[in-house]
Amino acid sequence: MNLHAIRAIYIFEMSRTWRTLLQSVVSPVISTSLYFVVFGAAIGSRIPEIEGVSYGSFIVPGLVMLSLLTQSIANASFGIYFPKFTGTIYELLSAPISYFEIVLGYVGAAATKSIILGLIILATAGLFVPLHIAHPFLMLTFLVLTSVTFSLLGFIIGIWADGFEKLQVVPLLIVTPLTFLGGSFYSINMLPPFWQTVTLFNPVVYLVSGFRWAFYEVADVSLGVSVGMTLLFLTACMAAIWYIFKTGYRLKN
Amino acid sequence: MPSIISVANLSKTYASGFQALNNVSLDIRRGEIFALLGPNGAGKTTLISVICGIVNPSAGSVTVDGHDIARDYRAARSLIGLVPQELTTDAFESVWNTVSFSRGLFGKPSNPAHIEKVLKELSLWDKKDNKIMTLSGGMKRRVLIAKALSHEPRVLFLDEPTAGVDVELRQAMWQVVRELRDSGVTVILTTHYIDEAEEMADRIGVINKGEIILVEEKAALMHKLGRKQLALHLHKRLEVVPAELAPHRLELTHDGTELIYTYDTQGERTGITTLLKDLSAAGIAFKDLQTKQSSLEDIFVSLVKR
Ligand SMILES: Nc1ncnc2c1ncn2[C@@H]1O[C@H](COP(=O)(O)OP(=O)(O)OP(=O)(O)O)[C@@H](O)[C@H]1O
Ligand SMILES: [Mg+2]
């Protein structure tokens, strides 16, 4: 195991985070605050409590998830796409490191950043609504699992992308809609039965539901199913990366 | 002494179907400076990329100090430093950070003293905190060299290292390369400046259209193909070479003002004395004379044209 290399990549990627601190932290915090002002205060005051939780509090886990998902993907995909774009990837490919170590360095850094961000957003939310976290440890577990899973997905997108447009396409066309339709802002029980069934094909539902349970012990699907689906998604991403590296897909000629 | 790099029957066909390397076999000796010459698109960069692990070979094998580059890639790659042909750098990083990053990537514990030494040798010390995008092209090139040297490689690949580097710096760079060689590092370089290969290399390989067409000691190569020419600028134009001078096999330039005599510097006698005697006997006067040695460049051009 080339620990020095993993450390080098990790530090290098994190230093990019510090350098771009403004975009990476300030903008999600601002957008979260806007959500609270619009959904929490303006609209939420007219929405009744959902299973005993005020609407403002109800959307907190969903909002954190929304940021985790988009930020994890953005960070990880950019982290590996950029060296491909500038050509500095030559060094990574010629270094005595395994693909596993490359993933560890890049995904580790991207996930770290997301986790920090998630906690910052949570703290921001605390300024607007009373926060109650019934199962802090489980909450953190979901936070970490989601960050890692979607950083892996971002890494895959970064390797697949051969232009900046492709880098944007997946988050914009797939992840954002799935998050909005995944029960971030409502309980799926509020939907007509047909749409409830459709929604069950959306992986984000399971993430949000499990995460929300850790806060308020209310959930759309059972906790076990949430955990199971999250792990399944994690495994799928790892399998995809394993395949990419086994074939050298889009990295080596 | 076993060779440090051994390339056996290496072929590379790119996904486009283009065959860039065709059954290349090559041994690089420990501690030598090996110059790889070849026209644009000959396959120099491809060959280096395969050895360094950037491009997958289609067939054949490579070992570095006995380690197979595929099976034993960690051991093989940690011995190698690569300076790529393209100026690819992390624009927003500082010189110090990017060089330290390379050292870590190659599995070496951090060693600020070594990085300092490398940066000083390459005259980059006063730029160590600069962002790379604020450097000039020649400085970026040196940053790439510093990155390659950061992890104390035993083999250094320089893919056209002096493209875009001014004369003074080029000299300084060659000094660094010589010192590396003296410390036991094997250096493989590609260049389009043939005088560079002539000045620096111990051995020279010529590659053309994906095939190695010659590998030779530089001295032997120069010797073997080293001919000299004596050009005599005549006072009066000649229409033809006088018959009595035929044994000297002189050439007359088409404007008739110059006689060219070709001789072998390694021969026992060059025949110059007799030639000059015969010339004055024939009443041919000349106002100037000049000798010219065929350079590696001429050799190279004649090889590649074949
Ligand atoms: N990724 C690639 N896909 C397809 N063909 C490629 C690729 N990279 C290089 N080639 C082709 O392989 C051949 C050899 O290229 P290479 O870069 O090895 O040449 P070179 O000897 O380094 O040339 P130069 O002196 O211009 O640097 C060229 O014809 C080039 O077009
Ligand atoms: Mg080249």
PDB file of N, CA and C in Angstrom, chain A residues 143-226:
ATOM      1  N   LEU A 143     -24.721  10.162   6.608  1.00  0.00           N
ATOM      2  CA  LEU A 143     -23.980  11.288   6.029  1.00  0.00           C
ATOM      3  C   LEU A 143     -22.724  10.767   5.327  1.00  0.00           C
ATOM      4  N   VAL A 144     -21.982   9.917   6.030  1.00  0.00           N
ATOM      5  CA  VAL A 144     -20.722   9.406   5.486  1.00  0.00           C
ATOM      6  C   VAL A 144     -20.986   8.478   4.303  1.00  0.00           C
ATOM      7  N   LEU A 145     -21.932   7.559   4.491  1.00  0.00           N
ATOM      8  CA  LEU A 145     -22.233   6.602   3.414  1.00  0.00           C
ATOM      9  C   LEU A 145     -22.663   7.317   2.138  1.00  0.00           C
ATOM     10  N   THR A 146     -23.535   8.304   2.306  1.00  0.00           N
ATOM     11  CA  THR A 146     -24.023   9.030   1.140  1.00  0.00           C
ATOM     12  C   THR A 146     -22.889   9.802   0.469  1.00  0.00           C
ATOM     13  N   SER A 147     -22.059  10.456   1.272  1.00  0.00           N
ATOM     14  CA  SER A 147     -20.948  11.222   0.709  1.00  0.00           C
ATOM     15  C   SER A 147     -20.010  10.310  -0.076  1.00  0.00           C
ATOM     16  N   VAL A 148     -19.705   9.171   0.503  1.00  0.00           N
ATOM     17  CA  VAL A 148     -18.779   8.249  -0.163  1.00  0.00           C
ATOM     18  C   VAL A 148     -19.413   7.706  -1.444  1.00  0.00           C
ATOM     19  N   THR A 149     -20.665   7.277  -1.327  1.00  0.00           N
ATOM     20  CA  THR A 149     -21.333   6.692  -2.489  1.00  0.00           C
ATOM     21  C   THR A 149     -21.385   7.683  -3.651  1.00  0.00           C
ATOM     22  N   PHE A 150     -21.782   8.901  -3.360  1.00  0.00           N
ATOM     23  CA  PHE A 150     -21.942   9.854  -4.459  1.00  0.00           C
ATOM     24  C   PHE A 150     -20.621  10.453  -4.914  1.00  0.00           C
ATOM     25  N   SER A 151     -19.615  10.396  -4.058  1.00  0.00           N
ATOM     26  CA  SER A 151     -18.279  10.773  -4.523  1.00  0.00           C
ATOM     27  C   SER A 151     -17.775   9.714  -5.500  1.00  0.00           C
ATOM     28  N   LEU A 152     -18.093   8.458  -5.214  1.00  0.00           N
ATOM     29  CA  LEU A 152     -17.731   7.388  -6.151  1.00  0.00           C
ATOM     30  C   LEU A 152     -18.439   7.598  -7.483  1.00  0.00           C
ATOM     31  N   LEU A 153     -19.733   7.947  -7.384  1.00  0.00           N
ATOM     32  CA  LEU A 153     -20.486   8.195  -8.617  1.00  0.00           C
ATOM     33  C   LEU A 153     -19.871   9.371  -9.377  1.00  0.00           C
ATOM     34  N   GLY A 154     -19.488  10.412  -8.628  1.00  0.00           N
ATOM     35  CA  GLY A 154     -18.845  11.563  -9.254  1.00  0.00           C
ATOM     36  C   GLY A 154     -17.547  11.172  -9.933  1.00  0.00           C
ATOM     37  N   PHE A 155     -16.779  10.330  -9.272  1.00  0.00           N
ATOM     38  CA  PHE A 155     -15.509   9.855  -9.841  1.00  0.00           C
ATOM     39  C   PHE A 155     -15.769   9.155 -11.172  1.00  0.00           C
ATOM     40  N   ILE A 156     -16.803   8.324 -11.195  1.00  0.00           N
ATOM     41  CA  ILE A 156     -17.150   7.612 -12.434  1.00  0.00           C
ATOM     42  C   ILE A 156     -17.519   8.617 -13.526  1.00  0.00           C
ATOM     43  N   ILE A 157     -18.317   9.608 -13.157  1.00  0.00           N
ATOM     44  CA  ILE A 157     -18.716  10.616 -14.146  1.00  0.00           C
ATOM     45  C   ILE A 157     -17.488  11.364 -14.658  1.00  0.00           C
ATOM     46  N   GLY A 158     -16.577  11.687 -13.744  1.00  0.00           N
ATOM     47  CA  GLY A 158     -15.367  12.408 -14.131  1.00  0.00           C
ATOM     48  C   GLY A 158     -14.513  11.621 -15.104  1.00  0.00           C
ATOM     49  N   ILE A 159     -14.496  10.317 -14.951  1.00  0.00           N
ATOM     50  CA  ILE A 159     -13.715   9.487 -15.864  1.00  0.00           C
ATOM     51  C   ILE A 159     -14.445   9.329 -17.193  1.00  0.00           C
ATOM     52  N   TRP A 160     -15.751   9.230 -17.116  1.00  0.00           N
ATOM     53  CA  TRP A 160     -16.554   9.051 -18.324  1.00  0.00           C
ATOM     54  C   TRP A 160     -16.578  10.321 -19.168  1.00  0.00           C
ATOM     55  N   ALA A 161     -16.608  11.470 -18.501  1.00  0.00           N
ATOM     56  CA  ALA A 161     -16.780  12.729 -19.224  1.00  0.00           C
ATOM     57  C   ALA A 161     -15.581  13.020 -20.115  1.00  0.00           C
ATOM     58  N   ASP A 162     -15.857  13.470 -21.346  1.00  0.00           N
ATOM     59  CA  ASP A 162     -14.748  13.918 -22.179  1.00  0.00           C
ATOM     60  C   ASP A 162     -14.939  15.369 -22.582  1.00  0.00           C
ATOM     61  N   GLY A 163     -15.741  16.072 -21.822  1.00  0.00           N
ATOM     62  CA  GLY A 163     -15.916  17.501 -22.040  1.00  0.00           C
ATOM     63  C   GLY A 163     -16.620  18.068 -20.827  1.00  0.00           C
ATOM     64  N   PHE A 164     -16.541  19.388 -20.687  1.00  0.00           N
ATOM     65  CA  PHE A 164     -17.136  19.997 -19.501  1.00  0.00           C
ATOM     66  C   PHE A 164     -18.664  19.844 -19.490  1.00  0.00           C
ATOM     67  N   GLU A 165     -19.280  19.759 -20.689  1.00  0.00           N
ATOM     68  CA  GLU A 165     -20.741  19.646 -20.733  1.00  0.00           C
ATOM     69  C   GLU A 165     -21.178  18.349 -20.062  1.00  0.00           C
ATOM     70  N   LYS A 166     -20.454  17.265 -20.401  1.00  0.00           N
ATOM     71  CA  LYS A 166     -20.833  15.971 -19.834  1.00  0.00           C
ATOM     72  C   LYS A 166     -20.711  15.982 -18.316  1.00  0.00           C
ATOM     73  N   LEU A 167     -19.757  16.777 -17.849  1.00  0.00           N
ATOM     74  CA  LEU A 167     -19.553  16.879 -16.409  1.00  0.00           C
ATOM     75  C   LEU A 167     -20.805  17.464 -15.739  1.00  0.00           C
ATOM     76  N   GLN A 168     -21.498  18.318 -16.481  1.00  0.00           N
ATOM     77  CA  GLN A 168     -22.676  18.985 -15.914  1.00  0.00           C
ATOM     78  C   GLN A 168     -23.941  18.168 -16.111  1.00  0.00           C
ATOM     79  N   VAL A 169     -23.958  17.378 -17.190  1.00  0.00           N
ATOM     80  CA  VAL A 169     -25.191  16.748 -17.625  1.00  0.00           C
ATOM     81  C   VAL A 169     -25.802  15.836 -16.570  1.00  0.00           C
ATOM     82  N   VAL A 170     -25.013  14.951 -16.004  1.00  0.00           N
ATOM     83  CA  VAL A 170     -25.569  13.981 -15.059  1.00  0.00           C
ATOM     84  C   VAL A 170     -26.135  14.661 -13.811  1.00  0.00           C
ATOM     85  N   PRO A 171     -25.360  15.553 -13.183  1.00  0.00           N
ATOM     86  CA  PRO A 171     -25.930  16.213 -12.007  1.00  0.00           C
ATOM     87  C   PRO A 171     -27.197  16.985 -12.341  1.00  0.00           C
ATOM     88  N   LEU A 172     -27.171  17.655 -13.499  1.00  0.00           N
ATOM     89  CA  LEU A 172     -28.287  18.532 -13.833  1.00  0.00           C
ATOM     90  C   LEU A 172     -29.518  17.753 -14.265  1.00  0.00           C
ATOM     91  N   LEU A 173     -29.308  16.767 -15.116  1.00  0.00           N
ATOM     92  CA  LEU A 173     -30.458  16.086 -15.724  1.00  0.00           C
ATOM     93  C   LEU A 173     -30.940  14.893 -14.914  1.00  0.00           C
ATOM     94  N   ILE A 174     -30.094  14.338 -14.082  1.00  0.00           N
ATOM     95  CA  ILE A 174     -30.508  13.139 -13.359  1.00  0.00           C
ATOM     96  C   ILE A 174     -30.572  13.370 -11.854  1.00  0.00           C
ATOM     97  N   VAL A 175     -29.479  13.858 -11.290  1.00  0.00           N
ATOM     98  CA  VAL A 175     -29.421  13.893  -9.836  1.00  0.00           C
ATOM     99  C   VAL A 175     -30.361  14.932  -9.231  1.00  0.00           C
ATOM    100  N   THR A 176     -30.366  16.135  -9.795  1.00  0.00           N
ATOM    101  CA  THR A 176     -31.241  17.166  -9.236  1.00  0.00           C
ATOM    102  C   THR A 176     -32.717  16.753  -9.301  1.00  0.00           C
ATOM    103  N   PRO A 177     -33.217  16.297 -10.471  1.00  0.00           N
ATOM    104  CA  PRO A 177     -34.622  15.847 -10.509  1.00  0.00           C
ATOM    105  C   PRO A 177     -34.892  14.721  -9.510  1.00  0.00           C
ATOM    106  N   LEU A 178     -33.979  13.747  -9.444  1.00  0.00           N
ATOM    107  CA  LEU A 178     -34.207  12.628  -8.529  1.00  0.00           C
ATOM    108  C   LEU A 178     -34.290  13.120  -7.085  1.00  0.00           C
ATOM    109  N   THR A 179     -33.480  14.124  -6.767  1.00  0.00           N
ATOM    110  CA  THR A 179     -33.492  14.618  -5.398  1.00  0.00           C
ATOM    111  C   THR A 179     -34.797  15.355  -5.109  1.00  0.00           C
ATOM    112  N   PHE A 180     -35.204  16.188  -6.056  1.00  0.00           N
ATOM    113  CA  PHE A 180     -36.445  16.931  -5.831  1.00  0.00           C
ATOM    114  C   PHE A 180     -37.643  15.992  -5.762  1.00  0.00           C
ATOM    115  N   LEU A 181     -37.587  14.918  -6.580  1.00  0.00           N
ATOM    116  CA  LEU A 181     -38.707  13.974  -6.585  1.00  0.00           C
ATOM    117  C   LEU A 181     -38.526  12.883  -5.540  1.00  0.00           C
ATOM    118  N   GLY A 182     -37.442  12.981  -4.773  1.00  0.00           N
ATOM    119  CA  GLY A 182     -37.120  11.902  -3.829  1.00  0.00           C
ATOM    120  C   GLY A 182     -37.600  12.172  -2.423  1.00  0.00           C
ATOM    121  N   GLY A 183     -38.530  13.094  -2.287  1.00  0.00           N
ATOM    122  CA  GLY A 183     -39.084  13.314  -0.958  1.00  0.00           C
ATOM    123  C   GLY A 183     -38.254  14.230  -0.079  1.00  0.00           C
ATOM    124  N   SER A 184     -37.424  15.077  -0.718  1.00  0.00           N
ATOM    125  CA  SER A 184     -36.659  16.027   0.080  1.00  0.00           C
ATOM    126  C   SER A 184     -37.575  17.053   0.739  1.00  0.00           C
ATOM    127  N   PHE A 185     -38.639  17.426  -0.004  1.00  0.00           N
ATOM    128  CA  PHE A 185     -39.477  18.516   0.468  1.00  0.00           C
ATOM    129  C   PHE A 185     -40.878  18.076   0.873  1.00  0.00           C
ATOM    130  N   TYR A 186     -41.119  16.772   0.797  1.00  0.00           N
ATOM    131  CA  TYR A 186     -42.450  16.282   1.186  1.00  0.00           C
ATOM    132  C   TYR A 186     -42.326  14.813   1.580  1.00  0.00           C
ATOM    133  N   SER A 187     -43.332  14.328   2.219  1.00  0.00           N
ATOM    134  CA  SER A 187     -43.389  12.899   2.493  1.00  0.00           C
ATOM    135  C   SER A 187     -44.035  12.242   1.285  1.00  0.00           C
ATOM    136  N   ILE A 188     -43.475  11.126   0.831  1.00  0.00           N
ATOM    137  CA  ILE A 188     -44.066  10.535  -0.371  1.00  0.00           C
ATOM    138  C   ILE A 188     -45.486  10.024  -0.114  1.00  0.00           C
ATOM    139  N   ASN A 189     -45.858   9.932   1.158  1.00  0.00           N
ATOM    140  CA  ASN A 189     -47.241   9.543   1.469  1.00  0.00           C
ATOM    141  C   ASN A 189     -48.236  10.601   1.024  1.00  0.00           C
ATOM    142  N   MET A 190     -47.708  11.810   0.748  1.00  0.00           N
ATOM    143  CA  MET A 190     -48.604  12.872   0.286  1.00  0.00           C
ATOM    144  C   MET A 190     -48.957  12.702  -1.184  1.00  0.00           C
ATOM    145  N   LEU A 191     -48.226  11.800  -1.885  1.00  0.00           N
ATOM    146  CA  LEU A 191     -48.455  11.627  -3.318  1.00  0.00           C
ATOM    147  C   LEU A 191     -49.611  10.671  -3.567  1.00  0.00           C
ATOM    148  N   PRO A 192     -50.228  10.765  -4.765  1.00  0.00           N
ATOM    149  CA  PRO A 192     -51.232   9.769  -5.140  1.00  0.00           C
ATOM    150  C   PRO A 192     -50.559   8.391  -5.197  1.00  0.00           C
ATOM    151  N   PRO A 193     -51.337   7.302  -4.972  1.00  0.00           N
ATOM    152  CA  PRO A 193     -50.754   5.954  -4.872  1.00  0.00           C
ATOM    153  C   PRO A 193     -49.868   5.589  -6.053  1.00  0.00           C
ATOM    154  N   PHE A 194     -50.304   5.954  -7.288  1.00  0.00           N
ATOM    155  CA  PHE A 194     -49.519   5.584  -8.457  1.00  0.00           C
ATOM    156  C   PHE A 194     -48.106   6.172  -8.376  1.00  0.00           C
ATOM    157  N   TRP A 195     -48.044   7.454  -8.040  1.00  0.00           N
ATOM    158  CA  TRP A 195     -46.742   8.122  -7.979  1.00  0.00           C
ATOM    159  C   TRP A 195     -45.898   7.631  -6.807  1.00  0.00           C
ATOM    160  N   GLN A 196     -46.586   7.170  -5.777  1.00  0.00           N
ATOM    161  CA  GLN A 196     -45.832   6.575  -4.662  1.00  0.00           C
ATOM    162  C   GLN A 196     -45.048   5.368  -5.151  1.00  0.00           C
ATOM    163  N   THR A 197     -45.714   4.551  -6.007  1.00  0.00           N
ATOM    164  CA  THR A 197     -45.052   3.359  -6.523  1.00  0.00           C
ATOM    165  C   THR A 197     -43.881   3.745  -7.425  1.00  0.00           C
ATOM    166  N   VAL A 198     -44.140   4.706  -8.297  1.00  0.00           N
ATOM    167  CA  VAL A 198     -43.074   5.168  -9.198  1.00  0.00           C
ATOM    168  C   VAL A 198     -41.873   5.641  -8.396  1.00  0.00           C
ATOM    169  N   THR A 199     -42.159   6.385  -7.342  1.00  0.00           N
ATOM    170  CA  THR A 199     -41.100   6.975  -6.541  1.00  0.00           C
ATOM    171  C   THR A 199     -40.173   5.928  -5.927  1.00  0.00           C
ATOM    172  N   LEU A 200     -40.728   4.730  -5.707  1.00  0.00           N
ATOM    173  CA  LEU A 200     -39.912   3.696  -5.065  1.00  0.00           C
ATOM    174  C   LEU A 200     -38.736   3.260  -5.949  1.00  0.00           C
ATOM    175  N   PHE A 201     -38.785   3.649  -7.238  1.00  0.00           N
ATOM    176  CA  PHE A 201     -37.641   3.338  -8.106  1.00  0.00           C
ATOM    177  C   PHE A 201     -36.546   4.394  -8.022  1.00  0.00           C
ATOM    178  N   ASN A 202     -36.819   5.421  -7.259  1.00  0.00           N
ATOM    179  CA  ASN A 202     -35.850   6.506  -7.118  1.00  0.00           C
ATOM    180  C   ASN A 202     -34.945   6.233  -5.915  1.00  0.00           C
ATOM    181  N   PRO A 203     -33.663   5.981  -6.146  1.00  0.00           N
ATOM    182  CA  PRO A 203     -32.774   5.625  -5.032  1.00  0.00           C
ATOM    183  C   PRO A 203     -32.673   6.720  -3.973  1.00  0.00           C
ATOM    184  N   VAL A 204     -32.888   7.957  -4.400  1.00  0.00           N
ATOM    185  CA  VAL A 204     -32.742   9.061  -3.445  1.00  0.00           C
ATOM    186  C   VAL A 204     -33.792   8.978  -2.330  1.00  0.00           C
ATOM    187  N   VAL A 205     -34.953   8.417  -2.656  1.00  0.00           N
ATOM    188  CA  VAL A 205     -36.012   8.254  -1.659  1.00  0.00           C
ATOM    189  C   VAL A 205     -35.489   7.522  -0.422  1.00  0.00           C
ATOM    190  N   TYR A 206     -34.723   6.474  -0.676  1.00  0.00           N
ATOM    191  CA  TYR A 206     -34.237   5.653   0.437  1.00  0.00           C
ATOM    192  C   TYR A 206     -33.226   6.406   1.286  1.00  0.00           C
ATOM    193  N   LEU A 207     -32.376   7.190   0.589  1.00  0.00           N
ATOM    194  CA  LEU A 207     -31.384   7.972   1.327  1.00  0.00           C
ATOM    195  C   LEU A 207     -32.057   9.000   2.214  1.00  0.00           C
ATOM    196  N   VAL A 208     -32.981   9.760   1.618  1.00  0.00           N
ATOM    197  CA  VAL A 208     -33.635  10.832   2.365  1.00  0.00           C
ATOM    198  C   VAL A 208     -34.454  10.255   3.510  1.00  0.00           C
ATOM    199  N   SER A 209     -35.179   9.177   3.200  1.00  0.00           N
ATOM    200  CA  SER A 209     -36.043   8.572   4.216  1.00  0.00           C
ATOM    201  C   SER A 209     -35.241   8.081   5.426  1.00  0.00           C
ATOM    202  N   GLY A 210     -34.160   7.367   5.150  1.00  0.00           N
ATOM    203  CA  GLY A 210     -33.336   6.852   6.251  1.00  0.00           C
ATOM    204  C   GLY A 210     -32.702   7.984   7.035  1.00  0.00           C
ATOM    205  N   PHE A 211     -32.233   8.967   6.302  1.00  0.00           N
ATOM    206  CA  PHE A 211     -31.586  10.114   6.946  1.00  0.00           C
ATOM    207  C   PHE A 211     -32.584  10.854   7.836  1.00  0.00           C
ATOM    208  N   ARG A 212     -33.809  10.997   7.330  1.00  0.00           N
ATOM    209  CA  ARG A 212     -34.823  11.711   8.105  1.00  0.00           C
ATOM    210  C   ARG A 212     -35.222  10.914   9.349  1.00  0.00           C
ATOM    211  N   TRP A 213     -35.215   9.610   9.209  1.00  0.00           N
ATOM    212  CA  TRP A 213     -35.556   8.778  10.371  1.00  0.00           C
ATOM    213  C   TRP A 213     -34.549   9.018  11.505  1.00  0.00           C
ATOM    214  N   ALA A 214     -33.267   9.174  11.125  1.00  0.00           N
ATOM    215  CA  ALA A 214     -32.238   9.412  12.136  1.00  0.00           C
ATOM    216  C   ALA A 214     -32.504  10.708  12.904  1.00  0.00           C
ATOM    217  N   PHE A 215     -33.211  11.632  12.260  1.00  0.00           N
ATOM    218  CA  PHE A 215     -33.553  12.884  12.939  1.00  0.00           C
ATOM    219  C   PHE A 215     -34.821  12.743  13.779  1.00  0.00           C
ATOM    220  N   TYR A 216     -35.916  12.353  13.092  1.00  0.00           N
ATOM    221  CA  TYR A 216     -37.229  12.484  13.723  1.00  0.00           C
ATOM    222  C   TYR A 216     -37.955  11.159  13.942  1.00  0.00           C
ATOM    223  N   GLU A 217     -37.325  10.070  13.573  1.00  0.00           N
ATOM    224  CA  GLU A 217     -37.961   8.760  13.659  1.00  0.00           C
ATOM    225  C   GLU A 217     -39.239   8.689  12.827  1.00  0.00           C
ATOM    226  N   VAL A 218     -39.320   9.494  11.764  1.00  0.00           N
ATOM    227  CA  VAL A 218     -40.396   9.320  10.796  1.00  0.00           C
ATOM    228  C   VAL A 218     -39.745   8.979   9.461  1.00  0.00           C
ATOM    229  N   ALA A 219     -40.356   8.059   8.728  1.00  0.00           N
ATOM    230  CA  ALA A 219     -39.740   7.612   7.487  1.00  0.00           C
ATOM    231  C   ALA A 219     -40.786   7.186   6.491  1.00  0.00           C
ATOM    232  N   ASP A 220     -40.433   7.278   5.187  1.00  0.00           N
ATOM    233  CA  ASP A 220     -41.334   6.844   4.123  1.00  0.00           C
ATOM    234  C   ASP A 220     -41.226   5.344   3.910  1.00  0.00           C
ATOM    235  N   VAL A 221     -40.018   4.830   4.036  1.00  0.00           N
ATOM    236  CA  VAL A 221     -39.804   3.382   3.935  1.00  0.00           C
ATOM    237  C   VAL A 221     -39.074   2.934   5.188  1.00  0.00           C
ATOM    238  N   SER A 222     -39.080   1.652   5.460  1.00  0.00           N
ATOM    239  CA  SER A 222     -38.494   1.214   6.729  1.00  0.00           C
ATOM    240  C   SER A 222     -36.990   1.438   6.730  1.00  0.00           C
ATOM    241  N   LEU A 223     -36.444   1.612   7.908  1.00  0.00           N
ATOM    242  CA  LEU A 223     -35.031   1.930   8.068  1.00  0.00           C
ATOM    243  C   LEU A 223     -34.148   0.872   7.430  1.00  0.00           C
ATOM    244  N   GLY A 224     -34.523  -0.393   7.658  1.00  0.00           N
ATOM    245  CA  GLY A 224     -33.726  -1.494   7.110  1.00  0.00           C
ATOM    246  C   GLY A 224     -33.613  -1.408   5.598  1.00  0.00           C
ATOM    247  N   VAL A 225     -34.733  -1.095   4.954  1.00  0.00           N
ATOM    248  CA  VAL A 225     -34.727  -0.981   3.495  1.00  0.00           C
ATOM    249  C   VAL A 225     -33.831   0.183   3.067  1.00  0.00           C
ATOM    250  N   SER A 226     -33.900   1.291   3.817  1.00  0.00           N
ATOM    251  CA  SER A 226     -33.059   2.449   3.502  1.00  0.00           C
ATOM    252  C   SER A 226     -31.583   2.085   3.547  1.00  0.00           C
TER     253      SER A 226
END
